XYZ file of C-alpha atoms in Angstrom:
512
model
C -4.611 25.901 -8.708
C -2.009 26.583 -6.342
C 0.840 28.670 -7.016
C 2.977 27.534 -4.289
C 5.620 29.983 -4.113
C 7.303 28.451 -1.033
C 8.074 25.048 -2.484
C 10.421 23.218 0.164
C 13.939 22.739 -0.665
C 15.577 19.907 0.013
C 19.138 18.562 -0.383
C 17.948 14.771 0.260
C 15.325 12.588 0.119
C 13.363 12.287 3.717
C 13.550 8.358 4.850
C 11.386 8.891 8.033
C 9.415 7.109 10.607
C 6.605 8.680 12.151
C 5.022 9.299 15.729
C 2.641 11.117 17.850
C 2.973 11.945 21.340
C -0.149 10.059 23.503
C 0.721 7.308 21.310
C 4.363 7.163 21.881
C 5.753 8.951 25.045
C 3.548 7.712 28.025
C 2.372 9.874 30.957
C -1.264 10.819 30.086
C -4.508 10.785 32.117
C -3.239 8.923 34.798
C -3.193 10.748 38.512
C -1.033 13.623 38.809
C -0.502 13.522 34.974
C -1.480 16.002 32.006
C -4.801 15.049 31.166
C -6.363 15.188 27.437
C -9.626 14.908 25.918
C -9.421 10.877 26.141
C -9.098 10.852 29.899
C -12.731 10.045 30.523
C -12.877 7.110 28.541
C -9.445 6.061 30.111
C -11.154 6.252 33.491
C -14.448 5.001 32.534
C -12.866 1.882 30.883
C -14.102 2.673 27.565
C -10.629 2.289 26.278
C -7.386 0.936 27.571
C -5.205 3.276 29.892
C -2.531 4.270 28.394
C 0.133 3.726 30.620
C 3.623 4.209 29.817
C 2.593 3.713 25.676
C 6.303 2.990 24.146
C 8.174 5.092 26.710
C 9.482 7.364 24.078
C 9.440 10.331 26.530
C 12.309 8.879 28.477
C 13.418 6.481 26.020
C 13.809 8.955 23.022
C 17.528 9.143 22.783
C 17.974 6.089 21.916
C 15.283 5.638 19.409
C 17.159 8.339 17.557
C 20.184 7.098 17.698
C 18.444 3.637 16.336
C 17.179 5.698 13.709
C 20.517 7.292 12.624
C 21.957 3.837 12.531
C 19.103 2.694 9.816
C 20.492 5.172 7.456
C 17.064 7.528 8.544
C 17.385 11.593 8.254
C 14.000 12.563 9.248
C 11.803 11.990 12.336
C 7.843 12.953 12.331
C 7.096 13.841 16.371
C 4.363 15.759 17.783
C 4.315 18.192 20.482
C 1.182 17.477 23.230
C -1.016 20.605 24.002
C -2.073 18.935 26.692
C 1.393 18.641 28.070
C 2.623 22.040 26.864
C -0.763 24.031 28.750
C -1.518 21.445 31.160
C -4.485 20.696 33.695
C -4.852 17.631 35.993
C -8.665 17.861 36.534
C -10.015 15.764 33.586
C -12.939 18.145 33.355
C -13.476 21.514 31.267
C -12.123 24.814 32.983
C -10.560 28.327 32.030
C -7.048 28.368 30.250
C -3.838 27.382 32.290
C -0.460 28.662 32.156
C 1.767 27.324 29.984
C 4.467 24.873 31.467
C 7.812 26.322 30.502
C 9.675 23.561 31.658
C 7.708 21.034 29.244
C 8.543 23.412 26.293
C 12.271 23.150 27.233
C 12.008 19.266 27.416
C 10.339 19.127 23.690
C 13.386 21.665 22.680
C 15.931 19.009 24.188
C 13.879 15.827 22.203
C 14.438 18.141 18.873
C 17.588 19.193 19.503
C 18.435 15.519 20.321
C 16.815 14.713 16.857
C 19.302 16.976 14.960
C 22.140 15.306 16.424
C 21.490 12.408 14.812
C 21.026 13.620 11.710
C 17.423 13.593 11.746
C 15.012 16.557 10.552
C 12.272 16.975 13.076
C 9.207 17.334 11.422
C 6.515 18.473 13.611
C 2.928 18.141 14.269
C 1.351 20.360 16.481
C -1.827 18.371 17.203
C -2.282 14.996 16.376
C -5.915 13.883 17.339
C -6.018 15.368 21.288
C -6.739 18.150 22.906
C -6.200 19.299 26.541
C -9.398 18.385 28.865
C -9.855 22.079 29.671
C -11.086 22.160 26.785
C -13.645 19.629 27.264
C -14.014 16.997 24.546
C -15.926 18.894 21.975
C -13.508 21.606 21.900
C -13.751 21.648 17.917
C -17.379 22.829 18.088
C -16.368 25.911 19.964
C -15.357 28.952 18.207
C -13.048 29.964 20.387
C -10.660 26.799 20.313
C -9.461 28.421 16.822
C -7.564 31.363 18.492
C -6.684 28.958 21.812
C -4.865 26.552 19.288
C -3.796 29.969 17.705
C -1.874 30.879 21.077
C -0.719 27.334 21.528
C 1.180 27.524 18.856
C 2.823 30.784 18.275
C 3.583 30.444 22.225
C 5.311 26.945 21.515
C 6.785 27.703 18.262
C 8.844 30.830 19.570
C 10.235 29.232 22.870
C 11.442 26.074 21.107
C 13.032 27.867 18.530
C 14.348 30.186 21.013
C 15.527 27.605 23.248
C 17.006 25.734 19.823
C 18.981 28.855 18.986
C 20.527 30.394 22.383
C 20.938 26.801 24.074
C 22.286 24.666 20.928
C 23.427 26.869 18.741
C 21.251 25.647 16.263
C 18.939 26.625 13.341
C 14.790 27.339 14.159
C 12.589 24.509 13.318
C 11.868 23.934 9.375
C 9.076 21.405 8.766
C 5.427 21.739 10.349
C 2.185 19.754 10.180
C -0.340 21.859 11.882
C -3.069 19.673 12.001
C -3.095 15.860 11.616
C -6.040 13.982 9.641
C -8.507 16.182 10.138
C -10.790 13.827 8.301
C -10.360 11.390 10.601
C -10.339 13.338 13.722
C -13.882 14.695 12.386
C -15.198 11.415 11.340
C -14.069 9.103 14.148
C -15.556 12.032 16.817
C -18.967 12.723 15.205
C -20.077 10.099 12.804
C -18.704 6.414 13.632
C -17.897 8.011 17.761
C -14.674 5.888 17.543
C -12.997 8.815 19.410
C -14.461 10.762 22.905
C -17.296 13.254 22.122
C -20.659 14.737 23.179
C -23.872 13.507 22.099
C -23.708 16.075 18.935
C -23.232 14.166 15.816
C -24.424 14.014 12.113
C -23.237 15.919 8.940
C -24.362 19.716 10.349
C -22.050 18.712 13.337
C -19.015 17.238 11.402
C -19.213 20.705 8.958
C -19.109 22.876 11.881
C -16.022 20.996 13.275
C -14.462 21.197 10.036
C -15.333 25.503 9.995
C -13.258 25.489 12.878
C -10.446 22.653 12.433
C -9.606 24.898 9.069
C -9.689 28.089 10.448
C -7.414 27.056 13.030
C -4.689 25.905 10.402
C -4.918 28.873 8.556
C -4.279 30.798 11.399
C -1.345 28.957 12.224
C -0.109 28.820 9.175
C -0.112 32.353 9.137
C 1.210 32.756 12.449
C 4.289 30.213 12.113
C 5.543 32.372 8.573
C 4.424 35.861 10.605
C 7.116 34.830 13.324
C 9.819 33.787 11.205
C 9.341 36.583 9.025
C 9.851 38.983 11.550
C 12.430 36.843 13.018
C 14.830 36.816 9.852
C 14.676 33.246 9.906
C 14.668 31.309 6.636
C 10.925 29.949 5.818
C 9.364 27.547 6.814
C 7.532 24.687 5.258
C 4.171 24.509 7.319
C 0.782 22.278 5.591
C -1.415 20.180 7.188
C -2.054 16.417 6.494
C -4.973 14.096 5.251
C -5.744 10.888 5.731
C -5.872 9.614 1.750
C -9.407 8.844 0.980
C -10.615 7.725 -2.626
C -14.080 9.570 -0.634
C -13.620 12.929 -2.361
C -15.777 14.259 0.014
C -13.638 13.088 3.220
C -9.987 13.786 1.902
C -9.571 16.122 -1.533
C -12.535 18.767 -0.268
C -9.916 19.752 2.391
C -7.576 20.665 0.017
C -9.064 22.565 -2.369
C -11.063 24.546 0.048
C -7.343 25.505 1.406
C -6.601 26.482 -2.538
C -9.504 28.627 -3.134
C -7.247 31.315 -1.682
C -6.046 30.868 -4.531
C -8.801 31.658 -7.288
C -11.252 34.098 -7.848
C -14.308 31.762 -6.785
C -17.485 33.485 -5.907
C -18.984 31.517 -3.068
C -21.886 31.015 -5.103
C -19.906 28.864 -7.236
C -18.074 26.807 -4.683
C -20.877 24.000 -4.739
C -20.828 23.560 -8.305
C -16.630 23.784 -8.583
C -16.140 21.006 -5.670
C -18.853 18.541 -7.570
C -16.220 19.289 -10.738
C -13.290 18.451 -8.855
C -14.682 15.220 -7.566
C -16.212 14.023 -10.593
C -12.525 14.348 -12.048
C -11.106 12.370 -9.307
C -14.056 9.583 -10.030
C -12.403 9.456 -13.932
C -9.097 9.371 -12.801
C -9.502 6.113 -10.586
C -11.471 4.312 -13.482
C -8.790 5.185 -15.692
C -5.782 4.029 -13.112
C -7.511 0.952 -13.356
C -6.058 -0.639 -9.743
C -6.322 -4.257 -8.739
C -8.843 -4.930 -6.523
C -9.850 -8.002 -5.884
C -13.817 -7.561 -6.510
C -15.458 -9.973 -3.968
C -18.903 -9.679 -2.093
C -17.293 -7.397 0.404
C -15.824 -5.282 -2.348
C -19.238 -4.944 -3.666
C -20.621 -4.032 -0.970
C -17.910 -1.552 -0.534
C -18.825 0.276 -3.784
C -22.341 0.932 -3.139
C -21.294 2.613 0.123
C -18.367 4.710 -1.949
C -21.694 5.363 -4.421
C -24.142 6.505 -1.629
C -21.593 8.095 0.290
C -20.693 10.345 -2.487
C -24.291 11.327 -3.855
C -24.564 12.144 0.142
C -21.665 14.048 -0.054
C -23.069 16.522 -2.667
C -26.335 16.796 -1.228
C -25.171 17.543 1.890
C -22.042 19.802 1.643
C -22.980 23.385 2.725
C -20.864 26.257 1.790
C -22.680 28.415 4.066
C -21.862 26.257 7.415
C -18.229 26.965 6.667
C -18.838 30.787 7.271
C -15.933 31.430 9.842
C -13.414 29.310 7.399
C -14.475 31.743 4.610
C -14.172 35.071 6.793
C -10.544 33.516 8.193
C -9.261 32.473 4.414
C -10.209 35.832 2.845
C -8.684 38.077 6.208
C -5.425 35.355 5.417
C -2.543 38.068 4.031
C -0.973 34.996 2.106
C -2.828 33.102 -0.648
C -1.148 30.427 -0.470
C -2.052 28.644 3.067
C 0.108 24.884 2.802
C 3.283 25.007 1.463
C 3.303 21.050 0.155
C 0.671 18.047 0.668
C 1.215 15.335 3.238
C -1.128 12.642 2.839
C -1.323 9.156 5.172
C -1.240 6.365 3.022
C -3.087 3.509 4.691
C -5.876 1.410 2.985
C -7.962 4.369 0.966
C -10.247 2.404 -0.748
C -13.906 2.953 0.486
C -15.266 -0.228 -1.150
C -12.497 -2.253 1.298
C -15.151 -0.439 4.086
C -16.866 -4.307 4.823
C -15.497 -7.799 5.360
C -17.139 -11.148 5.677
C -18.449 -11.568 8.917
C -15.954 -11.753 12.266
C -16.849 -11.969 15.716
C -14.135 -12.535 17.522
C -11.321 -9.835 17.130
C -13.259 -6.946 19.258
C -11.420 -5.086 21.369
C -14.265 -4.280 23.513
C -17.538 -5.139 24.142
C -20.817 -3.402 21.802
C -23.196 -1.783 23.973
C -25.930 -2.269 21.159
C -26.970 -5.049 19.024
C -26.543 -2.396 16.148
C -22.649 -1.947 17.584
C -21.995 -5.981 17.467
C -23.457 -6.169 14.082
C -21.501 -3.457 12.012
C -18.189 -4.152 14.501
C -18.549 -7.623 12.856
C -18.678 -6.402 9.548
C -16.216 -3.503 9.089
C -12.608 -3.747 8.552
C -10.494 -3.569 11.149
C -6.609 -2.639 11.446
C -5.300 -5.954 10.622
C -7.873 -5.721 7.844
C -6.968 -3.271 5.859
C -5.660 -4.498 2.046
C -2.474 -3.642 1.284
C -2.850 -2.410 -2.328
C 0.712 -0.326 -3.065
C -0.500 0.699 -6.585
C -2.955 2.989 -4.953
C -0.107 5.123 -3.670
C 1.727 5.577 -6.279
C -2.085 6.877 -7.880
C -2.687 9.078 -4.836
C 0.719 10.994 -4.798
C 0.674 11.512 -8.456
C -2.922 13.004 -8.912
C -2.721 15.311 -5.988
C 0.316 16.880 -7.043
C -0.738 17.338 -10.560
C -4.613 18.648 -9.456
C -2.213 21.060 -7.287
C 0.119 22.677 -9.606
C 2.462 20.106 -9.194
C 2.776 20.644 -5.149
C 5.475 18.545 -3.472
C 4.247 15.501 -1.821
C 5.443 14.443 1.548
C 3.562 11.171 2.656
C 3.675 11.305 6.048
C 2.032 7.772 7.261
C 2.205 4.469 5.511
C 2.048 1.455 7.508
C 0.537 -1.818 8.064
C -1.429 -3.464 11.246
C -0.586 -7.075 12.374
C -2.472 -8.347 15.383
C -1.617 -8.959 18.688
C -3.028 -8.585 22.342
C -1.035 -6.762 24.687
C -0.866 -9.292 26.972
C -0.004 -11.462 23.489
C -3.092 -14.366 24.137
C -3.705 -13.590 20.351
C -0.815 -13.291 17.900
C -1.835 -13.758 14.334
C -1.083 -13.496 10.819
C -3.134 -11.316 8.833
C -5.488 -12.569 6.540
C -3.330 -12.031 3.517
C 0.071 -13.311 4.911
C 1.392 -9.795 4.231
C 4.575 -9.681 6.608
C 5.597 -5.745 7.107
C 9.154 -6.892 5.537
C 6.926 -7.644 2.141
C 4.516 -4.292 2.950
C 7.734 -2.340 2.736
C 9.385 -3.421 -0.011
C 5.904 -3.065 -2.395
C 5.347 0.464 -1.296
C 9.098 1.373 -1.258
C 8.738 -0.158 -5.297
C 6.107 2.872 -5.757
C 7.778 5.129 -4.072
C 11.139 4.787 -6.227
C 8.862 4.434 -9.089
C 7.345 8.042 -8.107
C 10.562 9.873 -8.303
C 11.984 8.317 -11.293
C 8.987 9.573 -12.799
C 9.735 13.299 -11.847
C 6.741 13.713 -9.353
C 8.095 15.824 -6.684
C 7.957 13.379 -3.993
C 9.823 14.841 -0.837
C 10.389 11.840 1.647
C 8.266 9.194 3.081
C 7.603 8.621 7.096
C 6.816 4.909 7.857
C 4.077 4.580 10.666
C 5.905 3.901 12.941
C 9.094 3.352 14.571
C 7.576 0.977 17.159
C 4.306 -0.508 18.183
C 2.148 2.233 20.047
C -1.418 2.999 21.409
C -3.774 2.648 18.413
C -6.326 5.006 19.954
C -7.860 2.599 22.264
C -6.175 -0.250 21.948
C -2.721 -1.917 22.390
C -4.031 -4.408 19.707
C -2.732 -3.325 16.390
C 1.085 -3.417 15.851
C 2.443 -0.762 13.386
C 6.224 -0.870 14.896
C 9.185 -1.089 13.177
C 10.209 -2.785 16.418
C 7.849 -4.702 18.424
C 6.756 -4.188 21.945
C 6.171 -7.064 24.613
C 3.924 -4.975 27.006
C 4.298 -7.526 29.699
C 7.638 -6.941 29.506
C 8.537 -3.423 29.721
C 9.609 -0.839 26.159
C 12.611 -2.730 25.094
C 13.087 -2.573 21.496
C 12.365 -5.817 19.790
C 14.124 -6.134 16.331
C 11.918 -9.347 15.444
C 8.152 -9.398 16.002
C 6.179 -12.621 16.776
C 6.073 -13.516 13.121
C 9.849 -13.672 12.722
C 10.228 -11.045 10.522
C 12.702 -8.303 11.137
C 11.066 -5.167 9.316
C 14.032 -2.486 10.653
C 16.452 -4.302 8.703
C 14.183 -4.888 5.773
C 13.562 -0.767 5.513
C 17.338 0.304 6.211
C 18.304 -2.069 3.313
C 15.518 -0.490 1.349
C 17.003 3.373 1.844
C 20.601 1.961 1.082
C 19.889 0.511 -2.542
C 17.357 3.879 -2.664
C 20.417 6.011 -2.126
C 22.747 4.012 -4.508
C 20.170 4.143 -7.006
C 19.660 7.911 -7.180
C 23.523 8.351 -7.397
């Protein structure tokens, strides 16, 4: 596999927390505001509005400087293309200019990230889209050189801006695109995200044609600039949200590594039903503790069907513009590390026993009530930290041993907005517990030698879970009747900030 030539360097261990912009910074689809592809469900009341979210655009330096005091040196961000090439019409239209002042105001955020000691590492699309580009901009060709001009128009004036205004180094650590497997799957199969009426397997393929193309072109682009630039290289991947689905998470990568080999298309089908029979052994062999109720059952036949689908229905030749971009790619190698999102992977957790009272929003169909009351939601989701431990160490020994960055790992408690509903989950997990189980695997990882390259926590507060103000992921809590402030204990009286910067101190004195 891959050869990975530009292995990132680091001095120290990344202790993160991750964020994305429509989630986090507020000012979205609202009059007068940048609009994205959700702004017609905003409007139409399909979801909630987002608002203000967490307030991070005006309330970022002091969430870094709360970061540098929890011992953190890293900070996952996104940039918005729909603030960055902004339209105010929520409705498809040609190209607009690019706001130069926004671009400044992300170079200020970064720069303000450095001074706190924190590495920026940046996404440059994390789920949306501008509206210009309607919402099934993924289905259109040329969305893969749009995103291309998007980013090498964003990534020279920030680094520009970084260098003549602050005196300070170009920008290091990149995530082009974020969960594409998600972003796919949520738009055309369960429609948990805005789309058109396209959906189906033939659909989600022709997404992914283009979603991949577009990061190889990037990827390209980003080390084609700093190349010519002089400017040391940069670490640039994509990231995945960890699936024990083959077909939904490990297809991505090696379909980026076949730049790699000397695989005759012809041969593609056969080599990815290989790869995920060999991920199939290794998770009988790992041998993790699930607890193997009804819905667990249940869960397994779906993993089953879902993977003889996946075979059957995987076609090479509906990835034809991915194939023309990868082999026209003057680098072989097109993600310099993995960054996976660590959440609840398991398939088989897919079902619970029947709920009916923790929607968000009403079903329109009796088909909609029924599976809504039977599939897992947020505060669902099993907390099983042997799994990651599994995940990091397979992927970076199927890649060559790649460095692994994981880039999400978090846990969902569950509370309205206007906080009529605060409960525990249904295991008791408390995010203080969460943290210090996965933090176990994670020192476990590098005592072991994997090359494990930091770990972002999702997230530094509670934010808008695409839809919803529901689920709380936060480090600090929110009380959204009640403005951003910071809260350092959440409704359960835990105090998870504290928990984590005590976690990085004994990591730290540990290593030394």
């Amino acid at each position: 596999m891959s050869s990975h030539t530009n292995r990132p360097e680091t001095k120290a261990f990344l202790w993160g927390v991750a964020t994305s912009g429509y989630q986090s910074e507020g000012g979205y689809n609202q009059p007068g505001q940048p609009q994205n592809n959700w702004s017609l469900w905003e409007q139409q009341g399909t979801v909630m509005t987002t608002g203000n979210a967490a307030d991070f655009w005006t309330r970022y330096d002091s969430d870094f400087q709360t970061c540098q005091s929890m011992g953190l040196n890293a900070f996952r961000l996104s940039l918005e293309w729909a603030r960055i090439q902004p339209t105010l019409q929520a409705q498809p239209s040609a190209p607009p200019a690019f706001d130069l002042a926004a671009l400044d105001a992300y170079a200020d955020r970064l720069a303000a990230c450095r001074c706190y000691g924190l590495e920026p590492i940046v996404t440059l699309h994390h789920f949306t889209h501008p509206a210009w580009l309607g919402v099934d901009a993924w289905l259109n060709e040329e969305t893969i050189e749009r995103f291309n001009q998007y980013v090498s128009v964003t990534v020279t004036h920030i680094n520009q801006r970084l260098i003549e205004q602050y005196q300070m180094a170009p920008l290091r650590w990149f995530i082009t695109i974020n969960e594409p497997n998600i972003l796919v799957s949520n738009t055309y199969l369960s429609k948990q995200f805005p789309g058109g009426f396209a959906e189906g397997p033939s659909t989600m393929l022709r997404a992914y044609n283009h979603l991949l193309s577009a990061h190889v072109l990037a990827y390209n682009t980003i080390h084609d600039l700093y190349d010519a630039e002089g400017w040391s290289s940069p670490y640039v991947t994509l990231n995945t949200y960890c699936s024990d689905l083959y077909w939904s998470e490990q297809i991505i990568w090696d379909l980026l590594s076949l730049a790699d080999g000397d695989l005759k298309p012809t041969q593609i089908r056969e080599y990815t039903h290989s790869r995920a029979r060999q991920l199939e052994v290794a998770l009988r062999q790992a041998d993790l503790p699930f607890r193997h109720n009804l819905p667990y059952q249940a869960g397994r036949l779906a993993h089953f069907a879902s993977n003889f689908l996946g075979y059957r229905l995987f076609d090479v030749h509906q990835l034809d513009t991915y194939w023309q971009t990868l082999n026209q790619s003057p680098r072989r190698t097109v993600f310099d590390y993995l960054a996976i999102d660590y959440y609840d992977p398991f398939i088989a957790h897919v079902f619970r026993l029947p709920a009916f009272s923790d929607f968000e929003f009403q079903s329109k169909t009796w088909r909609a009530w029924l599976m809504s009351g039977i599939t897992s939601k947020w505060w669902d989701w099993r907390s099983l930290p042997e799994g990651l431990h599994f995940f990091c160490r397979y992927y970076s020994q199927a890649f060559g041993d790649c460095p692994v960055m994981i880039a999400e790992n978090g846990m969902a408690l569950r509370r309205k907005p206007n906080n009529s509903i605060a409960t525990h989950r249904a295991d008791q997990l408390r995010r203080s517990q969460f943290l210090r189980l996965h933090l176990d695997q994670v020192q476990r990882l590098r005592q072991e030698q994997v090359p494990l390259i930091g770990y972002m926590h999702w997230s530094l507060t509670d934010n808008y879970e695409w839809g919803s103000y529901t689920p709380r992921f936060g480090l600090f809590s929110l009380d959204f009747t009640n403005g951003s402030e910071r809260l350092v204990e959440d409704h359960l009286g835990d105090r998870p900030s504290e928990t984590y910067a005590q976690l990085i101190r004994a990591a730290r004195a540990q290593q030394q």
